[in-house]
Coordinates of C-alpha atoms and ligand atoms in Angstrom, one line a residue:
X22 CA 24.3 -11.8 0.8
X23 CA 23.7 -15.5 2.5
X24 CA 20.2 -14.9 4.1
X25 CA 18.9 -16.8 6.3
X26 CA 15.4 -16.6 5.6
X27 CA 15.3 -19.9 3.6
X28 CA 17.4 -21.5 6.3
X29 CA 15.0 -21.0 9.1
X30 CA 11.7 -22.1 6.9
X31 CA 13.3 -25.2 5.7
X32 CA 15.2 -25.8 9.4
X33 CA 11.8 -25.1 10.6
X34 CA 12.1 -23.0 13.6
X35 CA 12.7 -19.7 14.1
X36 CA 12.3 -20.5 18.0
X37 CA 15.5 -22.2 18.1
X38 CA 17.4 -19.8 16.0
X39 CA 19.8 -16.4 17.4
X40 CA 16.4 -14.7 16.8
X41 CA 14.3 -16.7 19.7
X42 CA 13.1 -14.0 22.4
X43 CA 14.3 -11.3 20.0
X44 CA 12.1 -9.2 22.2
X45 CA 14.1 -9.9 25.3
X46 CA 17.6 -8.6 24.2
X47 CA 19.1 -5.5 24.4
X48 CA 19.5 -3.9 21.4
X49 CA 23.3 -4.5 20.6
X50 CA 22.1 -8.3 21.5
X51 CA 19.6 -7.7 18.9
X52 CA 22.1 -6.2 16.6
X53 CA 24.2 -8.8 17.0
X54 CA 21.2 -12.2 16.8
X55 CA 20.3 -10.2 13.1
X56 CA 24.0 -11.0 12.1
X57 CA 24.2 -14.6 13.7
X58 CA 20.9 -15.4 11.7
X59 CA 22.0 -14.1 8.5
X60 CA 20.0 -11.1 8.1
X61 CA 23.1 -8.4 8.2
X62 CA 26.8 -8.6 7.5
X63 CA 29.8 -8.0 9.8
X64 CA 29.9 -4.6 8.0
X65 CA 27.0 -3.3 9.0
X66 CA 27.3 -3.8 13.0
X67 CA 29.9 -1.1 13.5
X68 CA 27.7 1.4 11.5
X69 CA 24.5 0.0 12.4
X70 CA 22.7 3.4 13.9
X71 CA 24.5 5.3 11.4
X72 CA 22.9 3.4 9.0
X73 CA 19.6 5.2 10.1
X74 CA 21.0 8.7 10.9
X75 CA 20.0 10.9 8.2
X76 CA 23.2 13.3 7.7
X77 CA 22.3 17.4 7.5
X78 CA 23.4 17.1 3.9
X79 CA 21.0 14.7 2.9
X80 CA 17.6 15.8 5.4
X81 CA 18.4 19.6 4.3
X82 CA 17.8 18.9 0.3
X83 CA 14.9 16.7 1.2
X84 CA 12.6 18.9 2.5
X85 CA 12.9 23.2 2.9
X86 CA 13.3 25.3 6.0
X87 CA 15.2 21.9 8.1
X88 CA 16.5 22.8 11.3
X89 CA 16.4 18.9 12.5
X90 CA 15.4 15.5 12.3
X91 CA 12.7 14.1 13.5
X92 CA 13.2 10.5 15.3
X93 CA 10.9 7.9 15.6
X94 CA 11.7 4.0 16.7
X95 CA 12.3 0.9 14.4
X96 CA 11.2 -2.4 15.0
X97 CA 11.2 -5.5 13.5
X98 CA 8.2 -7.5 12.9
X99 CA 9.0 -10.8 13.8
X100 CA 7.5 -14.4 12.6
X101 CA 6.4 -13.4 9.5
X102 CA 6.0 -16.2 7.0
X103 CA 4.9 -14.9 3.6
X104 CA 4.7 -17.1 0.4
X105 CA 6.9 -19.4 1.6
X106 CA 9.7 -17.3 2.9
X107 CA 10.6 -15.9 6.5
X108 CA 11.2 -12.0 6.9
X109 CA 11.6 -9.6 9.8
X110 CA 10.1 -6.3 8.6
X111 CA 11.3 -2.9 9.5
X112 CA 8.4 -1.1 11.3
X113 CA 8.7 3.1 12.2
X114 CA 6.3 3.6 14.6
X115 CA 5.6 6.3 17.9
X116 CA 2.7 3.5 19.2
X117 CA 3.9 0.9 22.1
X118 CA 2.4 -2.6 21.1
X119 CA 1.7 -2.2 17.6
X120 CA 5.4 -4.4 16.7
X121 CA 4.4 -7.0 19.7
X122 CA 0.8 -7.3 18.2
X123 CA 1.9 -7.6 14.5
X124 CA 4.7 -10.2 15.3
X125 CA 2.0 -12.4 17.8
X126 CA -0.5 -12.3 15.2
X127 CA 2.5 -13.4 12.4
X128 CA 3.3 -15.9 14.9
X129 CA 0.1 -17.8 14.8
X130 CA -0.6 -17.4 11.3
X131 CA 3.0 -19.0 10.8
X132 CA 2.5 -22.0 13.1
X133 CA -0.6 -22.5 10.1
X134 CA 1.6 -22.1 6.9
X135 CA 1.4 -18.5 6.9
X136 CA 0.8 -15.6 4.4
X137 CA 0.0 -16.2 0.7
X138 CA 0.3 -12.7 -1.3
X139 CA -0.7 -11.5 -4.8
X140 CA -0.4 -8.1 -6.7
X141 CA -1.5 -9.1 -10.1
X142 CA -0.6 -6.0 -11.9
X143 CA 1.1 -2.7 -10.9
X144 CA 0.1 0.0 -12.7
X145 CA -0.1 3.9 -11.8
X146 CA -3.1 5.9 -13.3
X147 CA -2.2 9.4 -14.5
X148 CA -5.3 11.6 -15.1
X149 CA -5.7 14.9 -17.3
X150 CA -8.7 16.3 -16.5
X151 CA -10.9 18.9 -19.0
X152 CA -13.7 21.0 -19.4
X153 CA -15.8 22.5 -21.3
X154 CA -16.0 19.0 -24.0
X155 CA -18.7 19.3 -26.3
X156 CA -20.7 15.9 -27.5
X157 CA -18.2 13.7 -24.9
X158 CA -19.1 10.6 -26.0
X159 CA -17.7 11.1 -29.2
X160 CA -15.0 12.6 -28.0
X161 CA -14.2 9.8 -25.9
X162 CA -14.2 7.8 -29.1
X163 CA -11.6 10.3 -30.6
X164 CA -9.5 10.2 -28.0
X165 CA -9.4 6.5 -28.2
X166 CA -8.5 6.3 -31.7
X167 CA -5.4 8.6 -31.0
X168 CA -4.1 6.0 -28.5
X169 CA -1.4 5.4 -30.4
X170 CA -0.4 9.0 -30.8
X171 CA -0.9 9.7 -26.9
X172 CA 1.5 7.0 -25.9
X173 CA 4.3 7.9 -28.0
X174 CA 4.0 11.6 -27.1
X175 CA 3.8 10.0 -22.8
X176 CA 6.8 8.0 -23.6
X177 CA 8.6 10.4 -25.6
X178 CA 8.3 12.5 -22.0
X179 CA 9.8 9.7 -19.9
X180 CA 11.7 7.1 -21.8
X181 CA 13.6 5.4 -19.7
X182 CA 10.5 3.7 -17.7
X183 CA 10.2 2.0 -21.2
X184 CA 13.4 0.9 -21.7
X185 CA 13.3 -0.7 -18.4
X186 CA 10.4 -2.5 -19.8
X187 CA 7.7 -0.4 -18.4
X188 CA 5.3 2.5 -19.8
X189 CA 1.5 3.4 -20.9
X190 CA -0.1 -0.2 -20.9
X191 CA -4.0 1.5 -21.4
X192 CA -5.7 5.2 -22.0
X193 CA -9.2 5.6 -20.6
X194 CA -12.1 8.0 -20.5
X195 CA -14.3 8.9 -17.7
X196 CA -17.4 11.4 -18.3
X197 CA -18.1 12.3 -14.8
X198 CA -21.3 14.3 -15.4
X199 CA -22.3 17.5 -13.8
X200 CA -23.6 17.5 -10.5
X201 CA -26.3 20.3 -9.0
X202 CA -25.9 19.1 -5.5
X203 CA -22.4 20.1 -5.5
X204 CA -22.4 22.4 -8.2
X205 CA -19.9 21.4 -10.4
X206 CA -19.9 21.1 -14.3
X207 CA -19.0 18.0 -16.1
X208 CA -15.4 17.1 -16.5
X209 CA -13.8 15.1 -19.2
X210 CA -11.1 12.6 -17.4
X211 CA -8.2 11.0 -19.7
X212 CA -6.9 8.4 -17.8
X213 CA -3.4 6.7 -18.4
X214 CA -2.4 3.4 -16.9
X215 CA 1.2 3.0 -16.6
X216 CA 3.6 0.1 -15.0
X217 CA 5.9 2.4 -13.4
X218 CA 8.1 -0.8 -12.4
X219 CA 10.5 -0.9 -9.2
X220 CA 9.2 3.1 -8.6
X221 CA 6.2 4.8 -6.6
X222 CA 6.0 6.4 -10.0
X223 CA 4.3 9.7 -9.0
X224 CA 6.8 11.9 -10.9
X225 CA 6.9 9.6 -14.0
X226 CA 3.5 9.7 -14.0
X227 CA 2.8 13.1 -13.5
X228 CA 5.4 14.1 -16.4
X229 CA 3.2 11.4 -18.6
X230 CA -0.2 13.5 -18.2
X231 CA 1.2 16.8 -18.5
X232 CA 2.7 15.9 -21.7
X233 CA -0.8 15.1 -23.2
X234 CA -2.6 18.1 -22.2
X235 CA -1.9 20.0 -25.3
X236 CA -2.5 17.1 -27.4
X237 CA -6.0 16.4 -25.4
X238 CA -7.2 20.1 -25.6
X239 CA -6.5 19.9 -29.6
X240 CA -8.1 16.6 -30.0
X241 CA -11.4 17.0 -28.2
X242 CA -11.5 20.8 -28.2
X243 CA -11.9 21.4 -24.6
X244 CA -9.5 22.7 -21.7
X245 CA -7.5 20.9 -20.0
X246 CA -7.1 21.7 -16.1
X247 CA -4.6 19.9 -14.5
X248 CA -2.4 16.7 -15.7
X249 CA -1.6 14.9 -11.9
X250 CA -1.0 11.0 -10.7
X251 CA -4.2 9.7 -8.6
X252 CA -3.4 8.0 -5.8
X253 CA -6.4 5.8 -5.9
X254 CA -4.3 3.1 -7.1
X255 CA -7.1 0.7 -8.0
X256 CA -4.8 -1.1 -10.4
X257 CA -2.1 -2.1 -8.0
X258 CA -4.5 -3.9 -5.3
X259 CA -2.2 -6.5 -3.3
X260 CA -4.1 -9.3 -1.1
X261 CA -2.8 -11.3 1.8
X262 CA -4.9 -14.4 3.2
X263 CA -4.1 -16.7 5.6
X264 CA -6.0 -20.0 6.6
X265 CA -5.8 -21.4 10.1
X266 CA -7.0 -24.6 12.0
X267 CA -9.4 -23.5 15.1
X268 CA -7.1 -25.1 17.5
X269 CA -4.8 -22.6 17.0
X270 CA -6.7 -20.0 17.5
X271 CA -8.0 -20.9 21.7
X272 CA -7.2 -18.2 24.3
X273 CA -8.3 -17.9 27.8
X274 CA -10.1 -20.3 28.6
X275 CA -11.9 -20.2 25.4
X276 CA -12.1 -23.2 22.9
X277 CA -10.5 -22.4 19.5
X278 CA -13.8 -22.6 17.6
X279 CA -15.6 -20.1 19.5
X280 CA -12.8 -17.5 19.3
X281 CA -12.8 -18.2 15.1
X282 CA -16.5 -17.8 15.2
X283 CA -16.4 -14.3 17.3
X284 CA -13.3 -13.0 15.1
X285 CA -16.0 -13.6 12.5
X286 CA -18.2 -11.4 13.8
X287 CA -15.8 -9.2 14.7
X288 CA -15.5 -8.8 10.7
X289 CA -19.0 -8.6 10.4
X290 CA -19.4 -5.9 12.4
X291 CA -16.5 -3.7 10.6
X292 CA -18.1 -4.3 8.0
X293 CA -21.9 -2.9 8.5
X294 CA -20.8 0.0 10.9
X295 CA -18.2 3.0 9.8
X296 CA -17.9 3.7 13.7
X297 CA -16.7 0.0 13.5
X298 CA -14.9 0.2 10.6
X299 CA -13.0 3.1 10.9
X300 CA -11.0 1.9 14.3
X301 CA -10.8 -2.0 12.6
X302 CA -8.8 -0.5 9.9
X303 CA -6.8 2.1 12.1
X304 CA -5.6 -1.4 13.3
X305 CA -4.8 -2.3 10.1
X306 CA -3.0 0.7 9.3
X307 CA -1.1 0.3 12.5
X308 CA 1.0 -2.0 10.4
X309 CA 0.7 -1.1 7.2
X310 CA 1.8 2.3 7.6
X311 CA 4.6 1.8 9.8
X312 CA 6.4 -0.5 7.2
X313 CA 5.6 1.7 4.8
X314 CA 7.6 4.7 6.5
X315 CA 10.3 2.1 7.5
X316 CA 11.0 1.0 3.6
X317 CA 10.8 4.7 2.7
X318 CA 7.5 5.0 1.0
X319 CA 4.9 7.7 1.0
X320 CA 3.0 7.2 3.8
X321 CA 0.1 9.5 3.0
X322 CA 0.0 8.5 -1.0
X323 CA -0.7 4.7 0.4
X324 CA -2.8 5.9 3.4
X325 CA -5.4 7.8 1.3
X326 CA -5.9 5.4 -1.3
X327 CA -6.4 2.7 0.8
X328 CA -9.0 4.7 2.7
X329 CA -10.8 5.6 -0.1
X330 CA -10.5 1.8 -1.2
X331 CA -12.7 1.2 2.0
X332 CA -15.5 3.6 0.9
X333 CA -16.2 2.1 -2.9
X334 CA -19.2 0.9 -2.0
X335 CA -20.3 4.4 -1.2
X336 CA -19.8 3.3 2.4
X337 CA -16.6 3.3 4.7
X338 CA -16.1 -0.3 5.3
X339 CA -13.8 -3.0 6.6
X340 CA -10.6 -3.6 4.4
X341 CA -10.2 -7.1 6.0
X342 CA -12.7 -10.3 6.0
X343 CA -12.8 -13.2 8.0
X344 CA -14.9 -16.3 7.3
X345 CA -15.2 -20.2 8.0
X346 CA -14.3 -22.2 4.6
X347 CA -15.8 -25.5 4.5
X348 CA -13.5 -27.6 6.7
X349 CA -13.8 -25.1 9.4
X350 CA -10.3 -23.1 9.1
X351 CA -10.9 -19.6 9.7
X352 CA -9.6 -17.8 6.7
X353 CA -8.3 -14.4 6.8
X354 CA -7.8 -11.9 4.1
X355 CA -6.8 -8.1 3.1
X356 CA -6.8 -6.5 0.1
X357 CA -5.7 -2.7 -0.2
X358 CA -4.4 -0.5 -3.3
X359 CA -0.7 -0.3 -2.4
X360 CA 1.3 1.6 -4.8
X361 CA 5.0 1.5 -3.3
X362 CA 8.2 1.4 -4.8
X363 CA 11.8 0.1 -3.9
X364 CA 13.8 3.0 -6.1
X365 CA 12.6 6.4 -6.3
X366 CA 11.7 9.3 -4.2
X367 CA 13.1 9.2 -0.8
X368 CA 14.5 5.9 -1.0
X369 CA 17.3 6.4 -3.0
X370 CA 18.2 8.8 -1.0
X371 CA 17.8 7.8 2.7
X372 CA 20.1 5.6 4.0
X373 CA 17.6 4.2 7.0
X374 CA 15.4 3.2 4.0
X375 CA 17.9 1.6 2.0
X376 CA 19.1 -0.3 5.4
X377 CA 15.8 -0.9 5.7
X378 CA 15.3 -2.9 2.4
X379 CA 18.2 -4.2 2.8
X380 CA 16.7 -6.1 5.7
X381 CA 13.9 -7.3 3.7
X382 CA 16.0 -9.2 1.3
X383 CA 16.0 -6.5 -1.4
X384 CA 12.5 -7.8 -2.8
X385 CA 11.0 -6.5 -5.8
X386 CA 8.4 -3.5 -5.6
X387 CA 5.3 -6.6 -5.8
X388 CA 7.0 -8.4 -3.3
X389 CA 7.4 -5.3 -0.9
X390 CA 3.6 -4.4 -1.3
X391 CA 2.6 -8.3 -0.3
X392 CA 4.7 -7.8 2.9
X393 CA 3.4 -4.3 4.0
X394 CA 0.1 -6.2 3.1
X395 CA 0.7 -9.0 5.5
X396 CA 1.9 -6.8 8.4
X397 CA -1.6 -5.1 7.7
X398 CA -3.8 -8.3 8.1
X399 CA -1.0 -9.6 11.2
X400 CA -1.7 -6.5 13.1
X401 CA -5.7 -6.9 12.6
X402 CA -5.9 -10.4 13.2
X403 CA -3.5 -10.2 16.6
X404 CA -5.9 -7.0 17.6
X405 CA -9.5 -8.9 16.9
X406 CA -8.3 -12.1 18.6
X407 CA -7.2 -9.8 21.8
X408 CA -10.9 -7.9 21.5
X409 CA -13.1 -10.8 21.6
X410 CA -11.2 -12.5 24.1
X411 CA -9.0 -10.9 26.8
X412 CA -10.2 -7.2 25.6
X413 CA -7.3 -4.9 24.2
X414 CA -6.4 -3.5 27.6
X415 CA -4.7 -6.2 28.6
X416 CA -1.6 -6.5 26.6
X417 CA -1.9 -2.6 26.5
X418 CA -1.0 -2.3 30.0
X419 CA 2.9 -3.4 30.2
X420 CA 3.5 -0.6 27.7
X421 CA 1.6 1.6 29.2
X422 CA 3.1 1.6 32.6
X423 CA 6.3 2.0 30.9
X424 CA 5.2 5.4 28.8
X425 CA 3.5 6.9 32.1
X426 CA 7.2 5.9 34.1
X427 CA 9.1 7.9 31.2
X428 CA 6.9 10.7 31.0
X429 CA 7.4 10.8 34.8
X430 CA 10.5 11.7 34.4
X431 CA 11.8 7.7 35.1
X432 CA 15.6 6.8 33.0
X433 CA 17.5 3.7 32.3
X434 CA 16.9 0.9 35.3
X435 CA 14.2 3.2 36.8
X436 CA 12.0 2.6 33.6
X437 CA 11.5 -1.0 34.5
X438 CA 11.2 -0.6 38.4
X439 CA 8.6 1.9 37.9
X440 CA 6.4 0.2 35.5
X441 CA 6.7 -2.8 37.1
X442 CA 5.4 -0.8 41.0
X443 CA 2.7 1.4 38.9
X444 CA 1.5 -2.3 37.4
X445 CA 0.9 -3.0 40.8
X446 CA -0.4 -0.5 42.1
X447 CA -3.7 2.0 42.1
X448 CA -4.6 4.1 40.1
X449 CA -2.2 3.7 37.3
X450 CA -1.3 6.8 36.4
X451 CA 1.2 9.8 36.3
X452 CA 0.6 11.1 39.4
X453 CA 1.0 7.6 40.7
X454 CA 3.9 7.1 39.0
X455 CA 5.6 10.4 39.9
X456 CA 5.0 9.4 43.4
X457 CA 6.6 5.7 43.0
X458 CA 9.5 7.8 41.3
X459 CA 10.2 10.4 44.0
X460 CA 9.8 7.1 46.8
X461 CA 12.4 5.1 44.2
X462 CA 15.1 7.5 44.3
X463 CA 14.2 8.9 48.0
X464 CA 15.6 4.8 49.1
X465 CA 18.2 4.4 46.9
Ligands
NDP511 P1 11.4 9.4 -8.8 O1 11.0 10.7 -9.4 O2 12.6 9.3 -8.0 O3 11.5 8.4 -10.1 C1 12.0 7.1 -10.0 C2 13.5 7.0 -10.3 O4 13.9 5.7 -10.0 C3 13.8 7.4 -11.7 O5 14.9 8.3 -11.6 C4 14.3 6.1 -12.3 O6 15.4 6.3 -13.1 C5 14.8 5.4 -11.1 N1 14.8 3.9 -11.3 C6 15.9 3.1 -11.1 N2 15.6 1.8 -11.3 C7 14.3 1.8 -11.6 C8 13.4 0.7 -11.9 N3 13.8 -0.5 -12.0 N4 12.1 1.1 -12.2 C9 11.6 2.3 -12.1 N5 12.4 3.4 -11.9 C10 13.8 3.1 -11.6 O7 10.3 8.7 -8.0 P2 8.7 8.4 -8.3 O8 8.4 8.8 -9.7 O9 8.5 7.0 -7.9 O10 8.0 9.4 -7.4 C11 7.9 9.1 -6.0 C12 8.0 10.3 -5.2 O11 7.1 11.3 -5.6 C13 7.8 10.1 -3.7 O12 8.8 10.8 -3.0 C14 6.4 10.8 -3.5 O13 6.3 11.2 -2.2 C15 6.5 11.9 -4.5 N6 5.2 12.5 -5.0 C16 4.0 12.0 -4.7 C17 2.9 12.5 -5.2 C18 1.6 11.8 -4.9 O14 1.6 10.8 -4.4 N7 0.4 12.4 -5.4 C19 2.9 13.7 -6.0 C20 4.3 14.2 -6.3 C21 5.4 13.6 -5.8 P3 15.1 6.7 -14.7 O15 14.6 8.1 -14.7 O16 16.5 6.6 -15.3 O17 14.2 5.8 -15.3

């Protein structure tokens, strides 16, 4: 596939390429600016929306008891900039704004060089937890000088993640001790690491720790009560950062500096306050979970790792941090567990979500996780820079005169006449709106 994406970072300007004002189009103009710009083939325009359709015979062996689908809208991100490359990213989302925001905040941060991403390693952790472990120190010893033993019989369970180079890579042990508070009894946790390559790796994983139970309960003499994947996937953290000169950064009347310094503090205060925290990364996850349904990941694997990622300080706090480096640039940055896949599960199976990564250039399952990572941090930077300036209302309200026309009952042209009246008028809302709907189609 000739991409474009190289094309319009090295011409320099997505503004003067098919995609400029993507938001403007219709949607078979948009269909048709992806193809100019490189990003689909001829092929794909005359079954683009099939493409996304999920056909009876796929949906009903996904899930039990189908009677349906359940639609949802797909956007594209836009502007995004990351490591040197230009992407639009699939976003699945119910929430007006959250694609606008996400592509204005990319926007910005490309105008400064854009995203830089890392995920140094990739590894799933598999956990067979006992009880019942006498002396568990020196059981933890044993179990460590079986290591050798425990991987083959892993392996032996799932051998083709090795032959595609992947596999156990470490075994741990965690005593966590009883607790009289809660009243629990100690358990004895084996923990296995494995790079689970392109795949989510859940099932691969989860085969891997049942197949050492037997051998666990032999070696250290205790019972084993479940072999299961955790999806606190603390060795598969991804970061985004970007770095941007103040001047970008001046809004309403405000000088750039002063908006960098209050995003700051904005960050500051997501970080101290869990009532803060919790809404700064809904934001975040406003992005982040939205690609992650679009590329067809698990949405609630990624969602409650990277929530209890927040709380490891044995406090709920920011995911995101924003501070002045030493020439004045406010530098953001984002770093979540992020344990997605590009084969696997659903994937392989959906044809939105193979579309989907299609769109994305095919990347690799490290690359994926730096881009859902930089949609997360695009979406949070875009909604602290509206907050400490114009408030979040604002932007809100375009949308929002457009879901109160629609829920009024408003179709096709009506849609925009309406929104644009209620925008007008006082109070915006549905009764207002009903009114301004019933006075539409009484005049024409
Ligand atoms: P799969 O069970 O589909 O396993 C991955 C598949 O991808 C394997 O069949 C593997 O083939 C194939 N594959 C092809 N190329 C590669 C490659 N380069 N690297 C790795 N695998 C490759 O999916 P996962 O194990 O990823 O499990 C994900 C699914 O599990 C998701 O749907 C998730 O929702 C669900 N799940 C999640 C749980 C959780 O999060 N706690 C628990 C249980 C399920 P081969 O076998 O030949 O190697």
């Amino acid at each position: 596939m000739d991409y474009k994406f190289n094309n319009l970072h090295n011409g320099g300007n997505i503004m003067t390429s098919p995609l400029d004002k993507f938001y403007k189009k219709s949607i078979n103009e948009r269909i048709e600016s992806l193809m100019s710009a490189g990003f689909i083939e001829h092929e794909h325009i005359s079954n683009f929306k099939q493409s996304f359709s999920l056909p009876e015979g796929v949906s009903n062996h996904m899930v039990e008891n189908v009677v349906g689908t359940y639609q949802l809208p797909l956007g594209l991100g836009m502007n995004f900039l990351i490591n040197s490359k230009d992407y639009l990213v699939p976003m699945a989302t119910e929430e007006p704004s959250v694609i606008a925001a996400a592509s204005f905040g990319a926007k910005t941060v490309r105008a400064g060089g854009g995203f830089t991403t890392t995920q140094e390693k990739r590894w799933m952790i598999g956990q067979v937890i006992l009880k019942n472990v006498e002396d568990p120190e020196a059981m933890k010893e044993k179990v460590l000088a079986h290591y050798d033993d425990l991987v083959e019989r892993a392996h032996a369970a799932h051998p083709s993640i090795v032959k595609r180079g992947g596999g156990v890579k470490d075994i741990d042990v965690r005593i966590i001790e009883s607790n009289p508070e809660e009243h629990t009894p100690e358990f004895f946790v084996v923990h296995l690491y494995v790079d689970t390559k392109e795949a989510m790796g859940a099932n691969i994983v989860n085969t891997m720790a049942e197949a050492i139970k037997d051998a666990l309960e032999i070696i250290t003499g205790g019972t084993a009560l479940m072999g299961i994947l955790s999806n606190y996937a603390t060795e598969a953290l991804v970061t985004a950062s970007f770095r941007l000169d103040p001047s970008l950064l001046s809004r309403s009347g405000l000088e750039g500096t002063e908006v960098r310094d209050r995003i700051v503090e904005a960050s500051q205060i997501a970080s101290v306050d869990p009532y803060r925290a919790v809404t700064h990364n809904k934001g975040i996850m406003n992005g982040v979970e939205a690609a992650v349904l679009a590329t067809g990941n698990d949405t609630r694997a990624t969602s409650a790792g990277i929530h209890a990622y927040a709380s490891q300080s044995g406090q709920y706090r920011s995911l995101s941090k924003y501070y002045v480096d030493e020439h004045g640039y406010l530098v953001g940055t984002l770093t979540i567990p992020l344990a997605i896949g590009t084969v696997g599960g659903s994937i392989s199976i959906h044809p939105g979500a193979q579309f989907t990564q299609h769109i994305l250039g095919d990347p690799d399952a490290k690359t994926l996780a730096g881009i859902v990572c930089a949609v997360g941090l695009a979406q949070n930077f875009s909604a602290l820079r509206a907050l400490v300036t114009d408030g979040i209302q604002r932007g809100h309200m375009a949308l929002q005169a457009k879901s109160l026309a629609m829920t009024a009952g408003a179709v096709g042209v009506e849609i925009d006449v309406i929104s644009r009246k209620l925008r007008r008028s006082q109070p915006m809302n549905l009764t207002q709106a009903e009114a301004l709907l019933e006075e539409y189609r009484n005049q024409s």
